[in-house]
């Protein structure tokens, strides 16, 4: 089983942390998705041209959520509840909006401009972070699940890339601190590769 991804992707990192936590055996291959070689690998395996994707024998599985469901089913793990699915959807929506904003910045746009696209992304991120901040108390004493790992990876990526001021979200910062003390996060820390 081979997981393709990049060292800095929060979507890839959540799977790496979860796979390690589940003690599942896999090979991890880093690709630079902006290099010609990386683009060729994406073209070969994944028409969405995104990471992560997983090769398992004859099977190719694309998208972190689908990879998670594929592996959970294979390992006969319980399905996520609808509430967990909703939480995952909100984490993903904030993550996607922040990726869009980052790609806009890297494309030379000023994302502080008064433009509908930027405002929509920022409104979404602000709403979701506030909601997750309120909800994060629920994560306090439970074991680390895929949802918690996904939230941790989003928060740590925001801090790593300095994408959003997290100071007003004290519960999320406390959650981030707690997970970094609980899980062996150093191995997948994007700062080690930057
Ligand atoms: N829905 C996808 C999102 C994955 C995603 O956005 N990955 C980013 C890296 S963090 C990517 O490959 N971006 C390339 C692009 O947007 O062109 C998933 O859950 O796997």
Coordinates of N, CA and C and ligand atoms in Angstrom, one line a residue:
X1 N 0.8 -1.2 0.0 CA 0.0 0.0 0.0 C 0.9 1.3 0.0
X2 N 0.6 2.1 -1.0 CA 1.5 3.3 -1.1 C 0.6 4.6 -1.0
X3 N 1.0 5.5 -0.1 CA 0.3 6.7 0.1 C 1.2 7.8 -0.6
X4 N 0.6 8.5 -1.6 CA 1.3 9.6 -2.2 C 0.8 10.9 -1.6
X5 N 1.8 11.8 -1.3 CA 1.4 13.0 -0.8 C 2.6 14.0 -0.7
X6 N 2.4 15.1 0.0 CA 3.5 16.0 0.2 C 3.7 16.2 1.7
X7 N 4.9 16.6 2.1 CA 5.2 16.7 3.5 C 4.4 17.8 4.2
X8 N 3.9 18.8 3.4 CA 3.3 20.0 4.0 C 1.7 19.9 3.9
X9 N 1.2 19.0 3.2 CA -0.3 18.9 3.0 C -1.0 18.5 4.3
X10 N -1.9 19.3 4.8 CA -2.7 18.8 6.0 C -3.6 17.6 5.7
X11 N -4.0 17.5 4.4 CA -4.8 16.3 4.1 C -4.0 15.0 4.1
X12 N -2.8 15.1 3.7 CA -1.9 14.0 3.7 C -1.5 13.7 5.1
X13 N -1.2 14.7 5.9 CA -0.7 14.5 7.2 C -1.7 13.8 8.1
X14 N -3.0 14.2 7.9 CA -4.0 13.5 8.8 C -4.0 12.0 8.5
X15 N -3.8 11.6 7.3 CA -3.8 10.2 7.0 C -2.5 9.5 7.5
X16 N -1.4 10.2 7.4 CA -0.2 9.6 7.9 C -0.3 9.4 9.4
X17 N -0.8 10.4 10.1 CA -0.9 10.3 11.6 C -1.9 9.2 12.0
X18 N -3.0 9.1 11.2 CA -4.0 8.1 11.5 C -3.5 6.7 11.2
X19 N -2.8 6.6 10.1 CA -2.3 5.3 9.7 C -1.3 4.8 10.7
X20 N -0.5 5.7 11.2 CA 0.5 5.3 12.2 C -0.2 5.0 13.5
X21 N -1.2 5.7 13.9 CA -1.9 5.4 15.1 C -2.6 4.1 15.0
X22 N -3.1 3.7 13.8 CA -3.8 2.4 13.6 C -2.7 1.3 13.4
X23 N -1.5 1.7 13.3 CA -0.4 0.7 13.1 C -0.6 0.0 11.8
X24 N -1.0 0.7 10.8 CA -1.2 0.1 9.5 C 0.1 0.2 8.7
X25 N 0.4 -0.8 8.0 CA 1.7 -0.8 7.2 C 1.5 -0.2 5.9
X26 N 2.3 0.8 5.6 CA 2.2 1.5 4.3 C 3.5 2.2 3.9
X27 N 3.7 2.4 2.6 CA 4.8 3.2 2.2 C 4.3 4.6 1.9
X28 N 5.1 5.6 2.2 CA 4.7 7.0 2.0 C 5.7 7.6 0.9
X29 N 5.1 8.1 -0.2 CA 6.0 8.7 -1.2 C 5.6 10.2 -1.3
X30 N 6.6 11.0 -1.1 CA 6.4 12.5 -1.2 C 6.5 12.9 -2.7
X31 N 5.6 13.7 -3.2 CA 5.8 14.3 -4.5 C 5.6 15.8 -4.4
X32 N 6.4 16.5 -5.2 CA 6.3 17.9 -5.3 C 5.2 18.2 -6.4
X33 N 4.0 18.5 -6.0 CA 2.9 18.6 -7.0 C 3.0 19.7 -8.0
X34 N 4.0 20.6 -7.8 CA 4.2 21.7 -8.7 C 5.3 21.5 -9.7
X35 N 6.1 20.4 -9.5 CA 7.2 20.1 -10.4 C 6.7 19.3 -11.6
X36 N 7.4 19.3 -12.7 CA 7.0 18.5 -13.8 C 6.8 17.0 -13.5
X37 N 7.8 16.5 -12.7 CA 7.7 15.0 -12.3 C 6.4 14.8 -11.5
X38 N 6.2 15.7 -10.5 CA 5.0 15.6 -9.7 C 3.7 15.7 -10.5
X39 N 3.7 16.6 -11.5 CA 2.5 16.7 -12.3 C 2.3 15.4 -13.1
X40 N 3.4 14.8 -13.6 CA 3.3 13.6 -14.4 C 2.7 12.4 -13.5
X41 N 3.2 12.4 -12.2 CA 2.7 11.3 -11.3 C 1.2 11.6 -11.1
X42 N 0.8 12.8 -10.9 CA -0.6 13.1 -10.7 C -1.4 12.7 -11.9
X43 N -0.9 13.0 -13.1 CA -1.6 12.7 -14.3 C -1.8 11.2 -14.5
X44 N -0.8 10.5 -14.0 CA -0.8 9.0 -14.2 C -1.9 8.4 -13.3
X45 N -2.1 9.0 -12.1 CA -3.0 8.3 -11.1 C -4.2 9.0 -10.7
X46 N -4.2 10.3 -10.8 CA -5.3 11.1 -10.2 C -5.8 12.2 -11.0
X47 N -6.9 12.1 -11.7 CA -7.4 13.2 -12.6 C -7.7 14.5 -11.9
X48 N -8.0 14.4 -10.5 CA -8.3 15.6 -9.8 C -7.0 16.4 -9.6
X49 N -5.8 15.8 -9.9 CA -4.5 16.4 -9.7 C -4.3 17.0 -8.3
X50 N -4.8 16.2 -7.3 CA -4.6 16.6 -5.9 C -4.0 15.4 -5.2
X51 N -3.4 15.8 -4.0 CA -2.9 14.7 -3.1 C -3.8 14.9 -1.8
X52 N -4.0 13.8 -1.1 CA -3.4 12.4 -1.3 C -4.1 11.5 -2.2
X53 N -3.4 10.5 -2.7 CA -4.1 9.3 -3.3 C -3.3 8.1 -2.8
X54 N -4.0 6.9 -2.9 CA -3.5 5.7 -2.3 C -3.5 4.6 -3.4
X55 N -2.4 3.9 -3.5 CA -2.4 2.7 -4.4 C -2.3 1.5 -3.5
X56 N -3.3 0.6 -3.8 CA -3.3 -0.6 -3.0 C -3.6 -1.8 -3.9
X57 N -2.5 -2.4 -4.3 CA -2.6 -3.5 -5.4 C -3.1 -2.9 -6.6
X58 N -4.3 -3.4 -7.1 CA -4.9 -2.9 -8.4 C -5.7 -1.7 -8.1
X59 N -6.0 -1.4 -6.9 CA -6.9 -0.3 -6.5 C -6.2 1.1 -6.4
X60 N -6.8 2.1 -7.0 CA -6.3 3.5 -6.8 C -7.4 4.2 -6.0
X61 N -7.1 4.8 -4.9 CA -8.1 5.5 -4.2 C -7.7 7.0 -4.0
X62 N -8.6 7.9 -4.4 CA -8.3 9.3 -4.4 C -9.2 10.0 -3.4
X63 N -8.6 11.1 -2.8 CA -9.3 12.0 -1.8 C -9.1 11.4 -0.4
X64 N -8.7 12.2 0.5 CA -8.4 11.8 1.9 C -9.6 11.1 2.5
X65 N -10.8 11.7 2.3 CA -12.0 11.1 3.0 C -12.3 9.7 2.4
X66 N -12.1 9.6 1.1 CA -12.4 8.3 0.5 C -11.4 7.3 0.9
X67 N -10.1 7.7 1.0 CA -9.1 6.8 1.5 C -9.4 6.4 2.9
X68 N -9.8 7.3 3.7 CA -10.2 7.0 5.1 C -11.3 5.9 5.2
X69 N -12.3 6.1 4.3 CA -13.4 5.2 4.3 C -13.0 3.8 3.8
X70 N -12.2 3.9 2.8 CA -11.6 2.6 2.2 C -10.9 1.8 3.2
X71 N -10.0 2.5 3.9 CA -9.2 1.8 4.9 C -10.0 1.3 6.1
X72 N -10.9 2.2 6.5 CA -11.8 1.8 7.7 C -12.5 0.6 7.4
X73 N -13.1 0.5 6.2 CA -13.9 -0.7 5.8 C -13.0 -1.9 5.7
X74 N -11.8 -1.7 5.2 CA -10.8 -2.8 5.1 C -10.5 -3.3 6.5
X75 N -10.3 -2.4 7.4 CA -9.9 -2.8 8.8 C -11.2 -3.1 9.7
X76 N -12.3 -3.0 9.1 CA -13.6 -3.3 9.8 C -13.7 -2.3 11.0
X77 N -13.4 -1.1 10.8 CA -13.6 -0.1 11.9 C -15.0 0.5 11.8
X78 N -15.5 1.0 12.9 CA -16.9 1.6 12.8 C -16.9 2.8 11.9
X79 N -18.1 3.0 11.3 CA -18.3 4.2 10.4 C -18.4 5.4 11.2
X80 N -18.1 6.6 10.6 CA -18.2 7.8 11.3 C -19.7 8.1 11.5
X81 N -20.1 8.7 12.6 CA -21.5 9.1 12.8 C -21.8 10.3 11.9
X82 N -23.1 10.6 11.7 CA -23.4 11.7 10.8 C -22.9 13.0 11.4
X83 N -22.9 13.1 12.7 CA -22.3 14.3 13.4 C -20.8 14.4 13.1
X84 N -20.1 13.3 13.1 CA -18.7 13.3 12.8 C -18.5 13.7 11.4
X85 N -19.3 13.1 10.5 CA -19.2 13.5 9.1 C -19.4 15.0 8.9
X86 N -20.4 15.6 9.6 CA -20.6 17.0 9.5 C -19.4 17.8 9.9
X87 N -18.8 17.3 11.1 CA -17.6 18.0 11.6 C -16.5 17.9 10.6
X88 N -16.3 16.8 10.0 CA -15.2 16.6 9.0 C -15.5 17.5 7.8
X89 N -16.7 17.6 7.4 CA -17.1 18.5 6.3 C -16.7 19.9 6.6
X90 N -17.0 20.4 7.8 CA -16.6 21.7 8.1 C -15.1 21.9 8.2
X91 N -14.4 21.0 8.7 CA -12.9 21.0 8.8 C -12.4 21.1 7.3
X92 N -12.9 20.3 6.5 CA -12.5 20.3 5.1 C -12.8 21.6 4.4
X93 N -14.0 22.1 4.7 CA -14.4 23.4 4.0 C -13.4 24.5 4.4
X94 N -13.1 24.6 5.7 CA -12.1 25.7 6.1 C -10.8 25.4 5.4
X95 N -10.4 24.1 5.4 CA -9.1 23.8 4.9 C -9.0 24.2 3.4
X96 N -10.1 23.8 2.6 CA -10.1 24.1 1.2 C -10.1 25.6 0.9
X97 N -10.8 26.4 1.7 CA -10.9 27.8 1.5 C -9.5 28.4 1.8
X98 N -8.8 27.9 2.8 CA -7.5 28.4 3.1 C -6.5 28.1 2.0
X99 N -6.7 26.9 1.5 CA -5.8 26.5 0.3 C -6.0 27.4 -0.9
X100 N -7.3 27.7 -1.1 CA -7.6 28.6 -2.3 C -7.0 30.0 -2.0
X101 N -7.1 30.5 -0.8 CA -6.5 31.8 -0.5 C -5.0 31.8 -0.7
X102 N -4.4 30.7 -0.2 CA -2.9 30.5 -0.3 C -2.5 30.5 -1.8
X103 N -3.3 29.7 -2.6 CA -3.0 29.6 -4.0 C -3.2 31.0 -4.7
X104 N -4.2 31.7 -4.3 CA -4.4 33.1 -4.9 C -3.2 34.0 -4.5
X105 N -2.7 33.9 -3.3 CA -1.6 34.7 -2.9 C -0.3 34.3 -3.7
X106 N -0.2 33.0 -3.9 CA 1.0 32.5 -4.7 C 0.9 32.9 -6.2
X107 N -0.4 33.2 -6.6 CA -0.6 33.6 -8.0 C -0.5 35.1 -8.1
X108 N -0.2 35.8 -7.0 CA 0.1 37.2 -7.1 C -1.1 38.1 -6.8
X109 N -2.2 37.5 -6.3 CA -3.4 38.3 -5.9 C -3.2 38.8 -4.5
X110 N -3.8 40.0 -4.3 CA -3.8 40.5 -2.9 C -5.2 40.0 -2.3
X111 N -5.1 39.1 -1.4 CA -6.3 38.5 -0.9 C -7.0 39.4 0.2
X112 N -6.4 40.6 0.4 CA -7.0 41.6 1.3 C -7.9 42.5 0.4
X113 N -7.8 42.4 -0.9 CA -8.7 43.2 -1.7 C -10.1 42.9 -1.5
X114 N -11.0 43.9 -1.7 CA -12.4 43.8 -1.4 C -13.1 43.0 -2.6
X115 N -12.9 41.7 -2.7 CA -13.4 40.9 -3.8 C -14.3 39.8 -3.2
X116 N -15.3 39.5 -4.0 CA -16.3 38.5 -3.5 C -15.7 37.2 -3.1
X117 N -14.8 36.7 -4.0 CA -14.2 35.4 -3.8 C -13.4 35.3 -2.5
X118 N -12.6 36.4 -2.3 CA -11.8 36.4 -1.0 C -12.7 36.5 0.2
X119 N -13.8 37.3 0.1 CA -14.7 37.5 1.2 C -15.4 36.3 1.6
X120 N -15.8 35.5 0.5 CA -16.6 34.3 0.8 C -15.7 33.3 1.5
X121 N -14.4 33.2 1.1 CA -13.5 32.2 1.7 C -13.3 32.6 3.2
X122 N -13.0 33.9 3.4 CA -12.7 34.3 4.8 C -13.9 34.2 5.7
X123 N -15.1 34.5 5.1 CA -16.3 34.4 5.9 C -16.5 32.9 6.4
X124 N -16.3 32.0 5.4 CA -16.4 30.6 5.7 C -15.4 30.1 6.8
X125 N -14.2 30.5 6.6 CA -13.1 30.1 7.6 C -13.5 30.7 9.0
X126 N -13.9 32.0 9.0 CA -14.2 32.6 10.3 C -15.3 31.9 11.0
X127 N -16.4 31.6 10.2 CA -17.5 30.9 10.8 C -17.2 29.5 11.4
X128 N -16.4 28.8 10.6 CA -16.1 27.4 10.9 C -15.1 27.4 12.1
X129 N -14.1 28.3 12.1 CA -13.2 28.3 13.3 C -14.0 28.6 14.6
X130 N -14.9 29.5 14.5 CA -15.7 29.9 15.7 C -16.5 28.7 16.2
X131 N -17.1 28.0 15.2 CA -17.9 26.8 15.5 C -17.1 25.7 16.1
X132 N -16.0 25.5 15.5 CA -15.1 24.4 16.0 C -14.5 24.8 17.4
X133 N -14.3 26.1 17.6 CA -13.8 26.5 18.9 C -14.8 26.2 20.0
X134 N -16.1 26.4 19.6 CA -17.2 26.1 20.6 C -17.3 24.6 20.8
X135 N -17.1 23.8 19.7 CA -17.3 22.4 19.8 C -16.1 21.7 20.4
X136 N -14.9 22.3 20.4 CA -13.7 21.6 20.7 C -13.6 21.1 22.1
X137 N -14.5 21.7 23.0 CA -14.5 21.1 24.4 C -14.8 19.6 24.3
X138 N -15.6 19.2 23.3 CA -16.1 17.8 23.2 C -14.9 16.9 23.0
X139 N -13.8 17.5 22.4 CA -12.7 16.6 22.0 C -11.8 16.4 23.2
X140 N -12.0 17.2 24.3 CA -11.0 17.3 25.4 C -10.5 16.0 25.9
X141 N -11.4 15.1 26.3 CA -10.9 13.9 27.0 C -11.0 12.6 26.3
X142 N -11.4 12.7 25.0 CA -11.5 11.5 24.2 C -10.2 11.1 23.6
X143 N -10.1 9.9 23.1 CA -8.9 9.5 22.4 C -8.8 10.2 21.1
X144 N -7.7 10.2 20.4 CA -7.6 10.9 19.2 C -8.2 10.0 18.0
X145 N -9.2 10.6 17.4 CA -9.9 9.9 16.3 C -9.4 10.6 15.0
X146 N -9.9 10.1 13.9 CA -9.6 10.7 12.6 C -10.1 12.1 12.6
X147 N -11.2 12.4 13.2 CA -11.8 13.8 13.2 C -10.8 14.7 14.0
X148 N -10.4 14.2 15.1 CA -9.5 15.1 15.9 C -8.2 15.3 15.3
X149 N -7.7 14.2 14.7 CA -6.4 14.3 13.9 C -6.5 15.3 12.8
X150 N -7.7 15.2 12.1 CA -7.9 16.2 11.0 C -7.9 17.6 11.4
X151 N -8.6 17.8 12.6 CA -8.7 19.2 13.1 C -7.3 19.6 13.5
X152 N -6.5 18.7 14.2 CA -5.2 19.1 14.6 C -4.3 19.5 13.4
X153 N -4.4 18.7 12.3 CA -3.6 19.0 11.1 C -4.0 20.3 10.5
X154 N -5.3 20.6 10.5 CA -5.7 21.9 10.0 C -5.1 23.1 10.8
X155 N -5.2 22.9 12.1 CA -4.7 24.0 13.0 C -3.2 24.2 12.9
X156 N -2.5 23.0 12.9 CA -1.1 23.1 12.9 C -0.6 23.7 11.6
X157 N -1.3 23.3 10.5 CA -1.0 23.9 9.2 C -1.2 25.4 9.1
X158 N -2.3 25.9 9.8 CA -2.6 27.3 9.8 C -1.5 28.0 10.6
X159 N -1.0 27.4 11.7 CA 0.1 28.0 12.4 C 1.4 28.0 11.7
X160 N 1.6 26.8 11.0 CA 2.9 26.7 10.2 C 3.0 27.7 9.1
X161 N 1.8 27.9 8.4 CA 1.8 28.8 7.2 C 1.4 30.2 7.6
X162 N 1.1 30.4 8.9 CA 0.7 31.7 9.4 C -0.5 32.3 8.6
X163 N -1.5 31.5 8.5 CA -2.6 31.8 7.6 C -3.8 32.6 8.2
X164 N -3.9 32.5 9.6 CA -5.0 33.0 10.3 C -4.6 33.2 11.7
X165 N -5.1 34.3 12.3 CA -4.8 34.6 13.7 C -5.7 33.7 14.6
X166 N -5.0 32.7 15.2 CA -5.8 31.8 16.1 C -5.9 32.2 17.5
X167 N -5.3 33.3 17.9 CA -5.4 33.8 19.3 C -6.8 33.9 19.8
X168 N -7.8 34.4 19.0 CA -9.1 34.5 19.6 C -9.8 33.1 19.9
X169 N -9.2 32.0 19.4 CA -9.8 30.7 19.5 C -9.1 29.9 20.6
X170 N -9.3 30.3 21.8 CA -8.5 29.7 22.9 C -8.7 28.2 23.0
X171 N -10.0 27.7 22.8 CA -10.2 26.3 23.0 C -9.5 25.5 21.9
X172 N -9.5 26.1 20.7 CA -8.8 25.4 19.6 C -7.3 25.4 19.9
X173 N -6.7 26.4 20.4 CA -5.3 26.4 20.7 C -5.0 25.4 21.8
X174 N -5.9 25.3 22.8 CA -5.7 24.3 23.9 C -5.8 22.9 23.3
X175 N -6.7 22.7 22.4 CA -6.9 21.4 21.7 C -5.6 21.1 21.0
X176 N -5.1 22.1 20.2 CA -3.8 21.9 19.5 C -2.7 21.5 20.4
X177 N -2.6 22.2 21.5 CA -1.5 21.9 22.5 C -1.7 20.4 23.0
X178 N -2.9 20.1 23.4 CA -3.2 18.8 24.0 C -2.8 17.7 23.0
X179 N -3.2 17.8 21.7 CA -3.0 16.8 20.7 C -1.5 16.7 20.5
X180 N -0.8 17.8 20.4 CA 0.7 17.7 20.2 C 1.4 17.1 21.3
X181 N 0.8 17.1 22.5 CA 1.4 16.4 23.7 C 1.0 14.9 23.7
X182 N -0.1 14.6 23.0 CA -0.6 13.2 23.1 C -0.1 12.3 21.9
X183 N -0.1 12.9 20.8 CA 0.3 12.1 19.6 C 1.8 12.3 19.2
X184 N 2.4 11.3 18.6 CA 3.8 11.5 18.1 C 3.7 12.3 16.7
X185 N 3.6 13.6 16.9 CA 3.4 14.5 15.7 C 4.7 14.9 15.0
X186 N 5.8 14.8 15.7 CA 7.1 15.3 15.2 C 7.5 14.7 13.9
X187 N 7.2 13.4 13.7 CA 7.6 12.7 12.5 C 7.0 13.4 11.2
X188 N 5.8 13.9 11.4 CA 5.1 14.4 10.2 C 5.0 16.0 10.2
X189 N 5.8 16.6 11.1 CA 5.7 18.0 11.3 C 6.3 18.7 10.0
X190 N 5.5 19.5 9.3 CA 5.9 20.1 8.1 C 7.1 21.0 8.3
X191 N 7.3 21.5 9.5 CA 8.5 22.4 9.7 C 9.8 21.7 9.6
X192 N 9.8 20.4 9.7 CA 11.0 19.6 9.5 C 11.4 19.5 8.1
X193 N 10.5 19.9 7.2 CA 10.8 19.7 5.7 C 10.9 21.1 5.0
X194 N 10.5 22.2 5.7 CA 10.4 23.5 5.1 C 11.8 24.0 4.8
Ligands
LIG1 N1 -10.7 16.9 -1.1 C1 -9.3 16.6 -1.2 C2 -8.5 17.8 -1.1 C3 -7.0 17.6 -1.2 C4 -6.2 18.9 -1.5 O1 -6.8 19.9 -1.7 N2 -4.9 18.7 -1.6 C5 -4.0 19.8 -1.9 C6 -2.8 19.7 -1.1 S1 -3.0 20.1 0.6 C7 -3.7 19.7 -3.4 O2 -3.4 18.7 -3.9 N3 -3.8 20.9 -4.1 C8 -3.4 20.9 -5.5 C9 -4.3 21.9 -6.2 O3 -5.3 22.4 -5.6 O4 -4.0 22.0 -7.4 C10 -8.9 15.5 -0.2 O5 -9.6 15.5 0.9 O6 -8.0 14.8 -0.4

